[in-house]
PDB file of C-alpha atoms in Angstrom:
ATOM      1  CA  MET S 151       0.000   0.000   0.000  1.00 49.00           C
ATOM      2  CA  THR S 152       3.015   2.272   0.095  1.00 54.00           C
ATOM      3  CA  ASN S 153       3.572   2.540  -3.676  1.00 64.00           C
ATOM      4  CA  LEU S 154       0.316   4.233  -4.653  1.00 64.00           C
ATOM      5  CA  GLY S 155       2.222   7.084  -6.292  1.00 69.00           C
ATOM      6  CA  VAL S 156       2.443   4.997  -9.462  1.00 73.00           C
ATOM      7  CA  ILE S 157      -1.301   5.394 -10.023  1.00 75.00           C
ATOM      8  CA  ASN S 158      -1.045   9.147  -9.473  1.00 76.00           C
ATOM      9  CA  ASP S 159       1.858   9.358 -11.929  1.00 79.00           C
ATOM     10  CA  PHE S 160      -0.068   7.254 -14.454  1.00 80.00           C
ATOM     11  CA  LEU S 161      -3.103   9.546 -14.216  1.00 80.00           C
ATOM     12  CA  ALA S 162      -0.986  12.704 -14.437  1.00 79.00           C
ATOM     13  CA  HIS S 163       0.810  11.345 -17.508  1.00 81.00           C
ATOM     14  CA  PHE S 164      -2.436  10.483 -19.294  1.00 83.00           C
ATOM     15  CA  LEU S 165      -3.981  13.853 -18.447  1.00 80.00           C
ATOM     16  CA  ARG S 166      -0.895  15.591 -19.898  1.00 84.00           C
ATOM     17  CA  VAL S 167      -1.156  13.502 -23.075  1.00 84.00           C
ATOM     18  CA  ILE S 168      -4.871  14.246 -23.397  1.00 82.00           C
ATOM     19  CA  SER S 169      -4.226  17.950 -22.852  1.00 80.00           C
ATOM     20  CA  GLY S 170      -1.638  17.822 -25.640  1.00 82.00           C
ATOM     21  CA  GLY S 171      -4.201  16.059 -27.813  1.00 82.00           C
ATOM     22  CA  TYR S 172      -6.397  19.158 -27.725  1.00 81.00           C
ATOM     23  CA  THR S 173      -3.520  21.186 -29.131  1.00 82.00           C
ATOM     24  CA  ASN S 174      -2.809  18.574 -31.801  1.00 85.00           C
ATOM     25  CA  ILE S 175      -6.331  18.289 -33.217  1.00 83.00           C
ATOM     26  CA  GLN S 176      -7.446  21.919 -32.829  1.00 85.00           C
ATOM     27  CA  PRO S 177      -6.209  22.909 -36.337  1.00 87.00           C
ATOM     28  CA  GLU S 178      -8.293  20.147 -37.934  1.00 87.00           C
ATOM     29  CA  VAL S 179     -11.308  21.167 -35.870  1.00 85.00           C
ATOM     30  CA  ASP S 180     -10.863  24.791 -36.948  1.00 85.00           C
ATOM     31  CA  TRP S 181     -10.588  23.728 -40.607  1.00 90.00           C
ATOM     32  CA  LEU S 182     -13.757  21.610 -40.352  1.00 86.00           C
ATOM     33  CA  LEU S 183     -15.525  24.463 -38.587  1.00 84.00           C
ATOM     34  CA  GLY S 184     -14.573  26.874 -41.381  1.00 86.00           C
ATOM     35  CA  VAL S 185     -15.763  24.497 -44.109  1.00 87.00           C
ATOM     36  CA  LEU S 186     -19.071  23.863 -42.374  1.00 85.00           C
ATOM     37  CA  ILE S 187     -19.624  27.574 -41.699  1.00 84.00           C
ATOM     38  CA  THR S 188     -19.049  28.355 -45.354  1.00 85.00           C
ATOM     39  CA  LEU S 189     -21.368  25.587 -46.540  1.00 83.00           C
ATOM     40  CA  THR S 190     -24.089  26.421 -44.031  1.00 79.00           C
ATOM     41  CA  LEU S 191     -24.168  30.146 -44.748  1.00 78.00           C
ATOM     42  CA  THR S 192     -23.965  29.662 -48.500  1.00 81.00           C
ATOM     43  CA  LEU S 193     -26.698  27.050 -48.656  1.00 79.00           C
ATOM     44  CA  THR S 194     -28.935  28.881 -46.177  1.00 74.00           C
ATOM     45  CA  ALA S 195     -28.687  32.070 -48.209  1.00 73.00           C
ATOM     46  CA  LEU S 196     -29.150  30.235 -51.499  1.00 77.00           C
ATOM     47  CA  PHE S 197     -32.195  28.223 -50.419  1.00 73.00           C
ATOM     48  CA  ALA S 198     -33.784  31.165 -48.650  1.00 70.00           C
ATOM     49  CA  TRP S 199     -33.190  33.389 -51.697  1.00 70.00           C
ATOM     50  CA  VAL S 200     -34.671  30.858 -54.102  1.00 71.00           C
ATOM     51  CA  TRP S 201     -37.709  29.786 -52.059  1.00 70.00           C
ATOM     52  CA  ALA S 202     -38.473  32.666 -49.715  1.00 66.00           C
ATOM     53  CA  ASP S 203     -38.952  36.376 -49.505  1.00 68.00           C
ATOM     54  CA  PHE S 204     -36.407  38.861 -48.189  1.00 68.00           C
ATOM     55  CA  ASP S 205     -37.635  38.781 -44.551  1.00 70.00           C
ATOM     56  CA  GLN S 206     -37.206  35.027 -44.352  1.00 70.00           C
ATOM     57  CA  VAL S 207     -33.720  35.282 -45.876  1.00 70.00           C
ATOM     58  CA  ILE S 208     -32.622  37.720 -43.194  1.00 75.00           C
ATOM     59  CA  ARG S 209     -34.289  35.693 -40.401  1.00 76.00           C
ATOM     60  CA  GLY S 210     -32.718  32.457 -41.624  1.00 72.00           C
ATOM     61  CA  LEU S 211     -29.266  34.010 -41.897  1.00 77.00           C
ATOM     62  CA  ILE S 212     -29.463  35.625 -38.459  1.00 82.00           C
ATOM     63  CA  SER S 213     -30.570  32.377 -36.804  1.00 80.00           C
ATOM     64  CA  ARG S 214     -27.812  30.433 -38.574  1.00 80.00           C
ATOM     65  CA  ILE S 215     -25.208  33.044 -37.564  1.00 84.00           C
ATOM     66  CA  LEU S 216     -26.298  32.744 -33.914  1.00 87.00           C
ATOM     67  CA  VAL S 217     -26.030  28.950 -34.040  1.00 83.00           C
ATOM     68  CA  ILE S 218     -22.678  29.199 -35.792  1.00 85.00           C
ATOM     69  CA  GLY S 219     -21.420  31.677 -33.207  1.00 87.00           C
ATOM     70  CA  PHE S 220     -22.425  29.432 -30.320  1.00 88.00           C
ATOM     71  CA  PHE S 221     -20.907  26.262 -31.726  1.00 85.00           C
ATOM     72  CA  GLY S 222     -17.883  28.181 -32.996  1.00 85.00           C
ATOM     73  CA  TYR S 223     -17.273  29.388 -29.448  1.00 89.00           C
ATOM     74  CA  LEU S 224     -17.639  25.833 -28.149  1.00 86.00           C
ATOM     75  CA  ALA S 225     -15.281  24.413 -30.780  1.00 85.00           C
ATOM     76  CA  THR S 226     -12.545  26.964 -30.137  1.00 86.00           C
ATOM     77  CA  ASN S 227     -12.841  26.838 -26.325  1.00 87.00           C
ATOM     78  CA  TRP S 228     -13.800  23.174 -25.871  1.00 87.00           C
ATOM     79  CA  HIS S 229     -10.953  22.259 -23.526  1.00 84.00           C
ATOM     80  CA  THR S 230     -11.647  25.217 -21.234  1.00 86.00           C
ATOM     81  CA  VAL S 231     -15.402  24.599 -21.199  1.00 88.00           C
ATOM     82  CA  THR S 232     -15.112  20.879 -20.468  1.00 86.00           C
ATOM     83  CA  THR S 233     -12.454  21.439 -17.807  1.00 83.00           C
ATOM     84  CA  THR S 234     -14.768  23.941 -16.120  1.00 88.00           C
ATOM     85  CA  VAL S 235     -17.651  21.454 -16.222  1.00 87.00           C
ATOM     86  CA  GLU S 236     -15.418  18.680 -14.862  1.00 83.00           C
ATOM     87  CA  GLN S 237     -14.131  20.895 -12.055  1.00 83.00           C
ATOM     88  CA  SER S 238     -17.653  22.014 -11.155  1.00 85.00           C
ATOM     89  CA  LEU S 239     -18.981  18.455 -10.995  1.00 84.00           C
ATOM     90  CA  ILE S 240     -16.049  17.226  -8.889  1.00 81.00           C
ATOM     91  CA  GLU S 241     -16.348  20.177  -6.491  1.00 82.00           C
ATOM     92  CA  LEU S 242     -20.095  19.578  -6.236  1.00 85.00           C
ATOM     93  CA  GLY S 243     -19.471  15.947  -5.297  1.00 82.00           C
ATOM     94  CA  LEU S 244     -16.763  16.864  -2.805  1.00 79.00           C
ATOM     95  CA  ASN S 245     -19.007  19.476  -1.179  1.00 80.00           C
ATOM     96  CA  ALA S 246     -21.998  17.114  -1.105  1.00 84.00           C
ATOM     97  CA  GLY S 247     -19.861  14.493   0.615  1.00 79.00           C
ATOM     98  CA  ALA S 248     -18.441  17.074   3.058  1.00 79.00           C
ATOM     99  CA  SER S 249     -14.970  15.965   2.032  1.00 72.00           C
ATOM    100  CA  GLY S 250     -12.966  19.103   2.631  1.00 73.00           C
ATOM    101  CA  LEU S 251     -10.672  18.267  -0.302  1.00 72.00           C
ATOM    102  CA  SER S 252     -10.160  20.785  -3.052  1.00 73.00           C
ATOM    103  CA  PHE S 253     -10.431  19.991  -6.755  1.00 72.00           C
ATOM    104  CA  SER S 254      -6.687  20.178  -7.291  1.00 72.00           C
ATOM    105  CA  ALA S 255      -5.939  17.951  -4.271  1.00 71.00           C
ATOM    106  CA  PHE S 256      -8.509  15.398  -5.426  1.00 72.00           C
ATOM    107  CA  LEU S 257      -7.231  15.338  -9.004  1.00 70.00           C
ATOM    108  CA  ALA S 258      -3.573  15.241  -7.959  1.00 67.00           C
ATOM    109  CA  ASP S 259      -4.045  12.263  -5.622  1.00 73.00           C
ATOM    110  CA  PRO S 260      -6.936   9.932  -6.547  1.00 73.00           C
ATOM    111  CA  THR S 261      -5.355   7.180  -4.466  1.00 76.00           C
ATOM    112  CA  ASN S 262      -6.215   9.168  -1.350  1.00 77.00           C
ATOM    113  CA  ILE S 263      -9.498   7.232  -1.308  1.00 76.00           C
ATOM    114  CA  ALA S 264      -7.701   3.871  -1.127  1.00 77.00           C
ATOM    115  CA  ARG S 265      -5.315   5.269   1.475  1.00 79.00           C
ATOM    116  CA  THR S 266      -8.282   6.373   3.602  1.00 78.00           C
ATOM    117  CA  GLY S 267      -9.724   2.849   3.474  1.00 81.00           C
ATOM    118  CA  PHE S 268      -6.345   1.379   4.412  1.00 83.00           C
ATOM    119  CA  ASN S 269      -6.128   3.727   7.411  1.00 83.00           C
ATOM    120  CA  LEU S 270      -9.628   2.684   8.519  1.00 83.00           C
ATOM    121  CA  VAL S 271      -8.600  -0.967   8.338  1.00 83.00           C
ATOM    122  CA  LEU S 272      -5.519  -0.204  10.462  1.00 83.00           C
ATOM    123  CA  ARG S 273      -7.780   1.420  13.068  1.00 83.00           C
ATOM    124  CA  MET S 274     -10.035  -1.636  13.051  1.00 79.00           C
ATOM    125  CA  GLU S 275      -6.953  -3.806  13.576  1.00 78.00           C
ATOM    126  CA  THR S 276      -6.070  -1.831  16.706  1.00 77.00           C
ATOM    127  CA  THR S 277      -9.613  -2.503  17.937  1.00 74.00           C
ATOM    128  CA  ILE S 278      -9.185  -6.243  17.382  1.00 72.00           C
ATOM    129  CA  GLU S 279      -5.827  -6.518  19.222  1.00 71.00           C
ATOM    130  CA  PRO S 280      -7.203  -6.156  22.792  1.00 70.00           C
ATOM    131  CA  LEU S 281      -9.930  -8.700  22.028  1.00 67.00           C
ATOM    132  CA  SER S 282      -7.356 -11.373  21.168  1.00 69.00           C
ATOM    133  CA  ASP S 283      -4.902 -10.758  24.003  1.00 70.00           C
ATOM    134  CA  GLY S 284      -4.762 -14.386  25.073  1.00 70.00           C
ATOM    135  CA  ILE S 285      -6.242 -17.788  24.306  1.00 72.00           C
ATOM    136  CA  LEU S 286      -9.299 -17.426  26.548  1.00 69.00           C
ATOM    137  CA  PRO S 287     -10.228 -13.880  25.392  1.00 68.00           C
ATOM    138  CA  PHE S 288      -9.636 -14.971  21.795  1.00 68.00           C
ATOM    139  CA  PHE S 289     -12.197 -17.796  21.998  1.00 71.00           C
ATOM    140  CA  HIS S 290     -14.570 -15.652  24.054  1.00 69.00           C
ATOM    141  CA  ASN S 291     -14.505 -12.892  21.386  1.00 72.00           C
ATOM    142  CA  PHE S 292     -14.071 -15.148  18.368  1.00 77.00           C
ATOM    143  CA  PHE S 293     -17.222 -14.031  16.527  1.00 80.00           C
ATOM    144  CA  THR S 294     -16.482 -10.361  17.188  1.00 77.00           C
ATOM    145  CA  ILE S 295     -12.924 -10.795  15.908  1.00 75.00           C
ATOM    146  CA  LEU S 296     -14.225 -12.677  12.865  1.00 80.00           C
ATOM    147  CA  LEU S 297     -16.799  -9.956  12.212  1.00 83.00           C
ATOM    148  CA  TYR S 298     -14.144  -7.232  12.460  1.00 80.00           C
ATOM    149  CA  GLY S 299     -11.796  -9.201  10.193  1.00 82.00           C
ATOM    150  CA  VAL S 300     -14.374  -9.817   7.470  1.00 86.00           C
ATOM    151  CA  THR S 301     -15.594  -6.238   7.717  1.00 86.00           C
ATOM    152  CA  SER S 302     -12.069  -4.886   7.381  1.00 85.00           C
ATOM    153  CA  TYR S 303     -11.466  -6.909   4.186  1.00 87.00           C
ATOM    154  CA  ILE S 304     -14.782  -5.765   2.736  1.00 90.00           C
ATOM    155  CA  LEU S 305     -13.994  -2.181   3.720  1.00 87.00           C
ATOM    156  CA  LEU S 306     -10.544  -2.334   2.126  1.00 85.00           C
ATOM    157  CA  ALA S 307     -11.949  -3.860  -1.070  1.00 87.00           C
ATOM    158  CA  SER S 308     -14.720  -1.243  -1.207  1.00 88.00           C
ATOM    159  CA  PHE S 309     -12.357   1.692  -0.858  1.00 83.00           C
ATOM    160  CA  ALA S 310      -9.957   0.206  -3.412  1.00 82.00           C
ATOM    161  CA  TRP S 311     -12.823  -0.316  -5.854  1.00 86.00           C
ATOM    162  CA  LEU S 312     -14.086   3.238  -5.274  1.00 83.00           C
ATOM    163  CA  SER S 313     -10.600   4.599  -5.887  1.00 81.00           C
ATOM    164  CA  LEU S 314     -10.373   2.633  -9.119  1.00 82.00           C
ATOM    165  CA  GLU S 315     -13.805   3.882 -10.230  1.00 84.00           C
ATOM    166  CA  VAL S 316     -12.806   7.509  -9.621  1.00 81.00           C
ATOM    167  CA  PHE S 317      -9.559   6.972 -11.522  1.00 83.00           C
ATOM    168  CA  VAL S 318     -11.392   5.443 -14.496  1.00 85.00           C
ATOM    169  CA  ALA S 319     -14.105   8.136 -14.431  1.00 85.00           C
ATOM    170  CA  ILE S 320     -11.531  10.938 -14.629  1.00 83.00           C
ATOM    171  CA  LEU S 321      -9.734   9.248 -17.535  1.00 86.00           C
ATOM    172  CA  GLU S 322     -12.970   8.380 -19.325  1.00 89.00           C
ATOM    173  CA  PHE S 323     -14.330  11.923 -19.034  1.00 86.00           C
ATOM    174  CA  SER S 324     -11.089  13.306 -20.454  1.00 85.00           C
ATOM    175  CA  PHE S 325     -10.901  10.777 -23.325  1.00 87.00           C
ATOM    176  CA  VAL S 326     -14.528  11.279 -24.339  1.00 89.00           C
ATOM    177  CA  ASN S 327     -14.166  15.062 -24.300  1.00 87.00           C
ATOM    178  CA  LEU S 328     -11.106  14.873 -26.514  1.00 86.00           C
ATOM    179  CA  ALA S 329     -12.889  12.551 -28.944  1.00 86.00           C
ATOM    180  CA  ALA S 330     -16.012  14.740 -28.929  1.00 86.00           C
ATOM    181  CA  LEU S 331     -14.065  17.845 -29.930  1.00 84.00           C
ATOM    182  CA  ILE S 332     -13.947  16.789 -33.571  1.00 84.00           C
ATOM    183  CA  LEU S 333     -17.757  16.363 -33.586  1.00 83.00           C
ATOM    184  CA  VAL S 334     -18.611  19.791 -32.160  1.00 82.00           C
ATOM    185  CA  PRO S 335     -18.361  21.646 -35.530  1.00 81.00           C
ATOM    186  CA  CYS S 336     -20.757  19.110 -37.041  1.00 81.00           C
ATOM    187  CA  ALA S 337     -23.544  20.607 -34.911  1.00 80.00           C
ATOM    188  CA  ILE S 338     -23.539  23.610 -37.265  1.00 78.00           C
ATOM    189  CA  TRP S 339     -24.552  21.504 -40.240  1.00 73.00           C
ATOM    190  CA  GLN S 340     -28.319  21.005 -40.149  1.00 65.00           C
ATOM    191  CA  GLN S 341     -28.405  18.167 -42.658  1.00 61.00           C
TER     192      GLN S 341
END
């Protein structure tokens, strides 16, 4: 239980790689955004001009420009927006659980959850020691000692599993956001 820093290093490395991924694919996202903006505005103006009157042309163009502006903002600031959402959700969970941890402390050390479970098991072990001080007290408190022992293993497994789930959730959220970045400009295209 002493070498949990490997998991923290692994998470930090992947988060750095994912952060670099935003920089690597942003030019392609910007190119796709520009192509879709051009197609959308051209086709909206063309179809509105052919099949509608002047008021509908202006209304159609203004609504398309507003949609384009919104999704253009999202596409160019995707990493910042998703990081803000991630930070808000983690802080909400930490506050709801009355944790006292900050976002940066939680993200920097996800193995703190497993370490907390390990410390609880150590405290339970100190509770068991006086109950098994000799042969007679051991047999007298056998079921209590057994209950504490089984509970401590379940507690340790639960905290380890929770730590693993948090680790995977952070990585999954980051991976999905990176993969979704290329799809954000496609929201401009109605067809």
